[in-house]
Coordinates of C-alpha atoms in Angstrom, one line a residue:
Chain A
M18 CA 77.5 179.5 217.7
K19 CA 74.9 179.8 215.2
R20 CA 76.9 182.0 213.1
Y21 CA 80.5 179.7 213.2
S22 CA 78.5 176.7 212.0
T23 CA 77.0 178.2 209.2
M24 CA 80.7 179.7 208.1
L25 CA 81.7 176.2 208.7
L26 CA 79.1 174.3 206.8
L27 CA 80.2 176.8 203.6
L28 CA 83.3 175.9 204.4
L29 CA 83.6 173.0 203.9
I30 CA 81.1 172.9 200.9
T31 CA 84.0 175.2 199.2
A32 CA 86.7 172.6 200.4
F33 CA 84.7 169.9 199.1
G34 CA 84.3 172.0 195.4
W35 CA 88.0 172.5 195.3
M36 CA 89.0 169.0 196.5
G37 CA 86.7 168.0 193.6
C38 CA 88.4 169.6 191.0
K39 CA 91.8 169.0 191.7
K40 CA 93.3 166.9 189.2
E41 CA 95.5 164.4 190.4
D42 CA 99.1 163.9 189.4
I43 CA 99.3 160.4 187.6
P44 CA 101.6 159.8 185.1
I45 CA 99.9 158.6 181.7
D46 CA 101.2 157.8 178.7
E47 CA 100.2 159.5 175.6
D48 CA 97.2 157.0 174.9
G49 CA 96.0 158.7 178.0
L50 CA 96.6 154.8 179.2
L51 CA 98.2 154.8 183.1
I52 CA 101.8 153.8 183.5
T53 CA 102.2 151.6 186.2
T54 CA 105.7 150.2 187.9
R55 CA 104.9 147.0 186.2
A56 CA 107.7 145.5 183.9
E57 CA 106.5 142.5 182.7
C58 CA 106.5 142.1 179.1
Y59 CA 104.8 139.6 177.1
V60 CA 102.3 138.0 174.9
S61 CA 99.7 135.9 177.0
N62 CA 97.4 134.5 174.4
F63 CA 96.8 134.9 170.7
E64 CA 94.0 134.8 168.0
L65 CA 93.5 135.3 164.7
L66 CA 90.0 135.6 163.4
G67 CA 88.8 135.4 159.8
S68 CA 86.3 138.2 157.9
D69 CA 83.4 136.3 159.8
F70 CA 84.9 136.8 163.1
Q71 CA 85.2 133.4 163.7
T72 CA 88.8 132.0 164.6
V73 CA 90.5 130.4 161.8
R74 CA 93.0 128.8 164.2
T75 CA 93.6 124.5 163.2
K76 CA 94.7 124.6 167.3
N77 CA 95.9 127.2 169.7
A78 CA 98.2 129.1 168.8
V79 CA 102.5 128.8 170.6
I80 CA 103.7 131.7 171.7
D81 CA 107.2 131.9 173.1
T82 CA 107.6 134.0 175.4
V83 CA 112.0 134.1 175.1
A84 CA 112.0 133.8 171.2
C85 CA 109.1 136.3 171.1
T86 CA 107.1 134.3 168.6
V87 CA 103.7 133.3 167.9
N88 CA 103.5 130.4 165.7
V89 CA 99.9 129.7 164.1
T90 CA 98.4 127.4 161.9
V91 CA 95.5 128.4 160.2
F92 CA 92.5 126.7 158.1
F93 CA 93.0 125.8 154.3
G94 CA 91.6 128.4 152.3
T95 CA 91.9 131.2 154.9
D96 CA 91.5 134.2 153.5
L97 CA 95.4 135.3 154.6
K98 CA 94.4 139.2 153.9
N99 CA 91.4 139.9 155.6
L100 CA 92.4 138.4 159.4
F101 CA 91.8 140.6 162.5
P102 CA 94.5 139.3 164.8
Q103 CA 94.1 139.6 168.6
F104 CA 96.7 139.5 171.4
T105 CA 96.1 139.2 175.2
L106 CA 99.1 140.9 176.7
V107 CA 100.3 140.6 180.4
T108 CA 98.8 143.5 182.6
D109 CA 99.3 147.7 182.2
A110 CA 101.4 146.3 178.9
K111 CA 100.2 147.9 175.3
L112 CA 100.7 147.4 171.9
D113 CA 102.0 148.8 168.9
P114 CA 100.9 149.1 166.4
K115 CA 97.5 148.7 167.8
I116 CA 94.9 146.5 165.5
T117 CA 92.4 148.8 164.3
G118 CA 91.2 146.4 161.8
F119 CA 91.5 143.6 159.2
T120 CA 95.1 142.8 158.6
D121 CA 97.0 141.3 156.1
F122 CA 98.6 138.0 156.5
S123 CA 99.6 136.7 153.2
D124 CA 103.4 137.7 152.8
L125 CA 104.5 134.7 155.0
A126 CA 107.7 134.7 153.6
N127 CA 108.2 138.8 155.8
P128 CA 105.9 138.0 159.1
R129 CA 104.4 140.5 161.1
T130 CA 105.6 142.0 163.7
Y131 CA 104.2 143.5 166.7
T132 CA 105.6 145.2 170.3
V133 CA 104.6 144.6 173.4
I134 CA 105.6 147.9 175.8
S135 CA 105.4 146.9 179.2
G136 CA 103.1 148.8 182.3
N137 CA 105.8 150.8 183.4
R138 CA 106.9 151.8 179.2
Q139 CA 110.5 150.8 180.2
V140 CA 110.4 147.2 178.3
R141 CA 110.2 146.9 174.6
K142 CA 109.7 143.2 172.9
T143 CA 108.9 142.9 169.3
Y144 CA 106.8 139.3 168.7
K145 CA 107.1 137.8 165.0
V146 CA 103.3 136.0 164.2
I147 CA 104.3 134.1 161.8
V148 CA 101.1 131.7 159.9
T149 CA 101.5 128.6 158.4
V150 CA 98.6 127.8 156.3
Q151 CA 96.8 123.5 157.1
P152 CA 98.6 121.5 154.0
R153 CA 95.8 120.1 151.9
Chain B
M6 CA 73.4 188.9 210.3
N7 CA 74.0 188.6 207.1
A8 CA 75.3 184.5 207.9
K9 CA 72.5 183.9 209.7
F10 CA 70.3 184.9 207.0
L11 CA 72.7 183.1 204.6
G12 CA 72.4 180.0 206.4
Y13 CA 68.3 179.9 206.0
I14 CA 68.6 180.2 202.8
L15 CA 71.4 177.0 202.4
W16 CA 68.6 175.1 204.3
F17 CA 65.9 176.4 202.4
F18 CA 66.8 175.9 198.6
P19 CA 67.6 172.1 198.9
L20 CA 63.8 172.2 200.6
C21 CA 62.7 174.0 197.3
L22 CA 64.4 171.9 195.2
S23 CA 63.3 168.1 196.8
M24 CA 59.9 169.8 196.5
V25 CA 60.1 170.4 192.6
A26 CA 61.7 166.8 191.6
C27 CA 58.4 165.2 193.7
K28 CA 55.8 167.3 191.6
D29 CA 53.6 165.0 190.2
D30 CA 52.4 166.3 186.2
K31 CA 49.0 166.1 186.5
Y32 CA 46.7 163.7 183.8
T33 CA 43.3 163.9 183.1
V34 CA 42.0 161.2 180.6
P35 CA 41.1 161.7 177.1
Q36 CA 38.1 162.7 176.4
P37 CA 36.6 160.7 172.9
K38 CA 35.5 162.4 170.1
N39 CA 31.8 161.9 169.5
E40 CA 32.2 161.2 165.5
L41 CA 33.6 159.5 163.4
G42 CA 37.5 158.4 163.7
N43 CA 40.5 156.6 163.1
D44 CA 43.9 155.6 163.8
C45 CA 46.0 153.0 161.6
I46 CA 50.0 151.5 162.4
K47 CA 52.8 149.8 160.4
R48 CA 53.0 146.1 160.9
T49 CA 55.9 144.8 158.7
L50 CA 58.9 146.1 159.6
G51 CA 62.2 145.8 157.5
P52 CA 63.4 147.1 153.8
N53 CA 60.3 147.3 151.2
V54 CA 61.7 144.7 149.1
A55 CA 59.6 144.5 145.7
G56 CA 57.2 141.1 145.9
L57 CA 56.7 141.0 149.8
K58 CA 53.7 142.9 151.6
I59 CA 53.5 146.3 153.6
E60 CA 51.4 145.9 156.1
F61 CA 48.4 148.3 158.3
A62 CA 46.6 147.8 160.8
Y63 CA 43.7 150.5 159.9
A64 CA 41.3 151.1 163.0
M65 CA 37.6 153.2 162.5
A66 CA 34.7 153.8 164.7
L67 CA 32.0 156.1 165.4
P68 CA 29.8 156.0 168.4
A69 CA 26.5 153.4 167.6
T70 CA 23.8 156.8 168.3
K71 CA 25.7 158.7 164.8
G72 CA 25.0 155.3 162.9
K73 CA 27.7 152.9 161.6
L74 CA 30.3 152.6 158.9
V75 CA 29.6 152.2 155.1
S76 CA 32.7 151.4 153.6
A77 CA 36.5 151.7 154.7
Q78 CA 39.1 152.2 151.3
V79 CA 43.0 152.5 150.8
E80 CA 44.6 154.5 147.9
A81 CA 48.6 153.5 147.3
S82 CA 50.4 156.1 145.5
I83 CA 51.8 153.5 143.3
Q84 CA 49.4 150.8 142.2
G85 CA 49.9 147.7 144.2
D86 CA 50.4 144.5 142.6
A87 CA 47.4 142.6 142.1
A88 CA 47.4 140.7 145.5
T89 CA 46.8 143.4 146.7
Y90 CA 44.1 143.5 149.5
L91 CA 42.3 145.0 152.6
E92 CA 40.9 142.5 154.9
N93 CA 37.1 142.4 155.1
K94 CA 37.1 140.0 158.4
S95 CA 37.6 141.7 161.7
Y96 CA 39.6 139.7 164.2
Y97 CA 39.2 139.0 168.0
T98 CA 41.8 136.2 169.6
N99 CA 40.1 133.2 171.0
G100 CA 40.9 131.3 174.3
S101 CA 43.5 129.2 172.7
G102 CA 45.0 131.8 171.4
E103 CA 43.8 131.9 168.0
D104 CA 42.7 134.6 165.6
V105 CA 39.0 134.2 164.8
G106 CA 38.0 136.2 162.0
I107 CA 34.3 137.7 161.4
P108 CA 33.2 139.2 157.9
I109 CA 32.3 142.4 158.1
G110 CA 31.8 142.9 154.5
D111 CA 32.1 142.0 150.9
P112 CA 36.0 140.5 150.3
S113 CA 38.4 144.2 148.5
V114 CA 38.2 145.4 145.5
N115 CA 41.4 146.7 143.6
E116 CA 40.6 149.4 141.0
G117 CA 43.2 151.1 140.1
A118 CA 45.6 152.4 143.2
V119 CA 42.2 151.7 145.3
T120 CA 41.5 149.4 147.6
K121 CA 37.7 149.4 148.6
V122 CA 36.0 147.0 151.2
T123 CA 31.9 147.8 151.8
F124 CA 30.3 146.8 154.4
T125 CA 27.2 144.9 154.4
K126 CA 27.1 144.2 158.5
D127 CA 26.1 146.5 160.9
T128 CA 29.2 147.5 161.7
N129 CA 30.6 150.8 164.2
A130 CA 34.1 149.6 165.6
V131 CA 36.2 147.6 163.4
T132 CA 40.4 147.1 162.3
L133 CA 40.4 146.1 159.3
R134 CA 44.5 144.5 157.8
Y135 CA 46.0 146.0 154.6
Y136 CA 48.6 144.6 152.6
Y137 CA 50.2 145.7 150.1
V138 CA 52.1 143.6 147.6
I139 CA 55.1 145.7 146.2
P140 CA 55.8 145.6 142.4
P141 CA 58.7 145.8 140.7
A142 CA 57.8 149.5 139.3
A143 CA 57.9 150.5 142.9
K144 CA 61.6 150.0 142.9
G145 CA 63.3 153.1 144.1
K146 CA 60.5 155.2 144.6
E147 CA 58.0 155.9 147.5
V148 CA 54.4 155.4 148.0
K149 CA 51.9 156.9 150.0
F150 CA 49.3 155.4 151.7
T151 CA 45.4 157.3 152.5
F152 CA 43.5 155.4 154.4
S153 CA 39.7 156.6 154.5
A154 CA 36.5 155.4 156.3
K155 CA 33.2 156.6 155.2
S156 CA 29.8 156.3 157.7
S157 CA 25.5 155.6 157.0
N158 CA 25.6 159.5 158.8
G159 CA 27.7 160.9 155.7
E160 CA 31.0 161.4 157.7
T161 CA 33.9 160.8 156.2
V162 CA 37.6 160.2 157.6
S163 CA 41.2 160.2 156.4
Y164 CA 44.3 158.6 158.1
A165 CA 48.2 159.4 156.0
M166 CA 51.0 157.0 155.9
G167 CA 54.0 157.2 154.5
P168 CA 56.1 157.8 152.5
Y169 CA 58.0 154.8 152.3
T170 CA 61.5 153.9 150.5
I171 CA 60.9 151.1 148.1
S172 CA 63.9 149.2 148.1
N173 CA 66.2 148.6 144.8
M174 CA 66.8 145.5 146.0
D175 CA 65.3 141.8 144.4
M176 CA 65.1 139.3 146.4
V177 CA 65.1 134.8 145.4
L178 CA 64.6 132.4 148.0
D179 CA 65.3 128.8 148.6
L180 CA 66.8 127.9 145.7
P181 CA 67.9 124.2 145.7
V182 CA 71.9 123.8 144.4
K183 CA 73.4 120.1 144.7
N184 CA 77.0 119.0 143.6
A185 CA 78.2 118.5 140.1
D186 CA 73.9 119.1 139.2
A187 CA 72.6 122.6 139.4
C188 CA 75.5 124.0 141.1
Y189 CA 76.5 127.3 138.2
I190 CA 74.5 129.8 140.1
S191 CA 74.4 132.9 137.7
I192 CA 74.0 136.5 140.0
A193 CA 72.6 138.5 137.1
D194 CA 70.0 136.0 136.2
M195 CA 69.0 134.8 140.1
A196 CA 69.1 131.5 138.8
V197 CA 70.5 128.1 139.2
Y198 CA 72.1 126.3 136.5
N199 CA 73.0 122.8 135.6
E200 CA 75.8 122.0 133.0
T201 CA 73.9 122.2 130.0
D202 CA 72.3 125.2 130.5
A203 CA 75.3 127.2 132.3
A204 CA 77.2 126.7 128.8
K205 CA 74.5 128.6 127.6
N206 CA 74.8 131.2 130.1
A207 CA 78.3 131.0 130.3
A208 CA 78.7 134.7 130.5
K209 CA 76.2 135.0 133.6
I210 CA 78.3 132.2 135.4
D211 CA 79.2 133.8 138.9
L212 CA 80.0 131.6 141.0
V213 CA 80.1 127.3 141.1
Y214 CA 78.7 125.4 144.5
L215 CA 80.6 122.3 145.3
Y216 CA 80.9 120.0 148.0
R217 CA 84.1 118.1 148.8
S218 CA 85.0 116.0 151.5
I219 CA 88.2 116.1 152.1
S220 CA 90.2 114.6 155.0
G221 CA 93.1 116.8 156.8
I222 CA 91.0 119.9 156.0
S223 CA 87.9 121.5 155.8
F224 CA 86.3 122.4 152.8
N225 CA 83.0 121.0 152.6
H226 CA 79.9 123.3 151.0
A227 CA 81.8 125.7 149.0
L228 CA 81.1 128.9 147.0
V229 CA 84.1 129.7 144.2
S230 CA 84.3 131.9 141.6
P231 CA 84.9 129.9 138.2
A232 CA 88.5 131.7 137.7
A233 CA 89.6 131.1 141.0
D234 CA 92.9 128.9 141.7
T235 CA 91.5 124.8 141.1
T236 CA 92.9 124.2 144.0
Y237 CA 89.7 125.5 145.6
L238 CA 87.5 123.7 142.4
P239 CA 89.0 120.1 143.1
G240 CA 87.4 117.8 140.3
V241 CA 85.4 120.5 138.6
V242 CA 85.6 121.0 134.8
L243 CA 83.8 123.9 133.8
P244 CA 81.8 124.1 130.9
T245 CA 83.8 126.4 127.8
G246 CA 83.0 130.3 129.0
V247 CA 82.6 130.0 132.3
N248 CA 85.4 131.7 134.0
R249 CA 83.8 135.5 135.8
D250 CA 86.5 136.0 138.8
T251 CA 83.6 137.0 141.6
K252 CA 84.6 138.5 144.8
I253 CA 83.1 136.9 148.0
R254 CA 83.3 137.1 151.5
K255 CA 82.5 135.1 153.9
T256 CA 80.2 135.9 157.1
W257 CA 78.6 134.2 160.2
N258 CA 75.9 135.5 162.5
L259 CA 74.1 137.4 160.1
R260 CA 70.6 135.6 159.4
D261 CA 69.0 138.2 157.7
Q262 CA 65.2 137.9 158.5
H263 CA 63.8 137.9 154.5
L264 CA 66.3 135.3 153.6
A265 CA 66.7 133.4 156.8
R266 CA 63.0 133.6 157.9
L267 CA 64.2 132.6 161.5
Q268 CA 63.6 134.8 165.2
Y269 CA 66.3 137.3 164.3
G270 CA 65.4 140.7 163.6
I271 CA 68.4 141.3 161.1
Y272 CA 67.4 142.9 157.8
I273 CA 69.9 143.9 154.5
D274 CA 69.1 147.0 153.3
D275 CA 69.8 148.7 150.0
V276 CA 72.6 150.9 152.4
D277 CA 74.7 147.9 153.1
F278 CA 75.0 146.8 150.1
Q279 CA 76.1 150.6 149.2
Q280 CA 78.4 150.9 151.5
L281 CA 80.1 147.4 151.3
D282 CA 83.8 147.4 150.6
M283 CA 84.4 144.1 148.8
K284 CA 88.4 145.7 147.9
G285 CA 90.9 142.7 149.0
S286 CA 88.6 140.0 148.6
P287 CA 89.0 136.2 147.9
D288 CA 87.7 134.9 144.6
Y289 CA 86.3 131.5 147.1
A290 CA 84.7 130.7 149.8
I291 CA 84.9 127.6 151.5
N292 CA 83.4 125.7 154.7
L293 CA 79.9 127.5 154.5
K294 CA 78.0 126.2 157.4
S295 CA 73.9 126.2 157.6
E296 CA 72.7 130.0 158.3
A297 CA 76.5 131.5 157.0
G298 CA 76.4 133.9 154.4
A299 CA 78.4 135.7 151.6
W300 CA 79.1 139.2 150.5
V301 CA 79.0 139.0 146.6
E302 CA 80.2 141.2 144.1
T303 CA 80.6 140.5 140.7
A304 CA 82.8 140.8 138.3
D305 CA 81.7 143.3 136.0
G306 CA 80.7 145.5 138.9
K307 CA 77.5 145.3 138.0
Y308 CA 75.7 143.8 141.1
R309 CA 76.3 143.2 144.8
A310 CA 74.5 140.4 146.6
Y311 CA 73.7 138.5 149.7
I312 CA 73.8 134.5 149.8
Y313 CA 72.0 133.2 152.2
M314 CA 72.6 129.1 153.1
N315 CA 69.3 127.9 154.7
K316 CA 70.1 124.7 154.5
V317 CA 73.3 122.1 153.9
D318 CA 73.2 118.4 153.7
D319 CA 76.6 116.6 153.8
G320 CA 74.8 113.4 152.8
K321 CA 73.0 114.5 149.6
K322 CA 75.8 117.0 148.6
S323 CA 73.7 119.7 148.5
A324 CA 72.1 122.8 149.5
T325 CA 68.6 125.3 149.9
I326 CA 69.9 128.9 149.3
S327 CA 68.8 132.2 149.4
M328 CA 69.9 135.7 147.9
K329 CA 69.5 139.7 148.3
R330 CA 70.7 141.8 145.4
Y331 CA 71.7 145.0 144.6
T332 CA 71.9 146.6 141.1
L333 CA 74.6 149.3 141.2
K334 CA 75.5 150.5 137.4

């Protein structure tokens, strides 16, 4: 009986070890992010920071999820060459290109575009960030 | 049979492990040396900037049966400024939390790089503060200190501290600037000029301070390069020859301890200026608030600086600024 219980114990440990090392077959994308079933694809909030990491918006950005535009008015005198955009996206979505640091928004005639990719990585929507400087 | 042994071992092994894990390290109370001893700590933090002090606390003691302390001295590898001194008082904190000094000897004497206190009271144990005022000659060099004490029985002990690198930065505190008056800032001279003096030093004027209250926009206190777009210099008539294009970048939450003298333990050091990348920075910074700051690079690329706004006064259209400067070339 004792022999059986010892063997059972060993078997149990082996089983646990095997389970611990087993990799689940979870779908992930090229960035190592989880691919889910969500198809929602939109920007829910937008922030723009200056070189001092303080907001440069005069008011909340207007996000049009149908026209896929983000309209933001910035303070007079904002250094448009060094702005840090921050997007809040719907759950599981991701942004392309990624925000890696300060970005040049000084070409007001050609607004920058960012693509939102849904959680299931099937839906892509390209948003235009239209910056307007507060007039004097 | 084998499985039975394996079973025992399997239980015995974790038992051993848990015993090892709970084992206490043995500790023995250190035995004091029956001789003259000393110890030292550095009390100041942050970069060592010329003009500032480096503070040390030097403790020395010997058993009463062995004699008493005769003298204490510090030798710096680079002679300190004339204001360098070694305290001749031993401090204790009274019930009200105040430090009360008890003189133990004559005020210290500086002889070259050596600062010495000769004891006049019977003293067996004391901690003396040493304040090394960094001389401009030490900039960019390393400085070392040798603390030593002598007792009446002829014993001598010493304690080496350092080396400490002395910063290449220059610093100036509390420069008052005023709209349309003392508003021309020179990084090269680390000074503020009025219009007449600015005309005389036109080639050295890097920034103009101005205050404007414009409805609908937040202009307020600003540091603007003379060559900036006139939109950012409304109503400013620059003296002849004042035309440098200085790069400036606003910052927030960078309250350098030396400049701000507030509770924040943040220090700007040489390395910050060395790694500063001012490419693509504008030539104006408007809406600067109290406790804000700005990184600056002069048009000739000779200096980089950090200007801190200690105080701003909208009513008087003035501000108080402090500056740390690093020479690149």
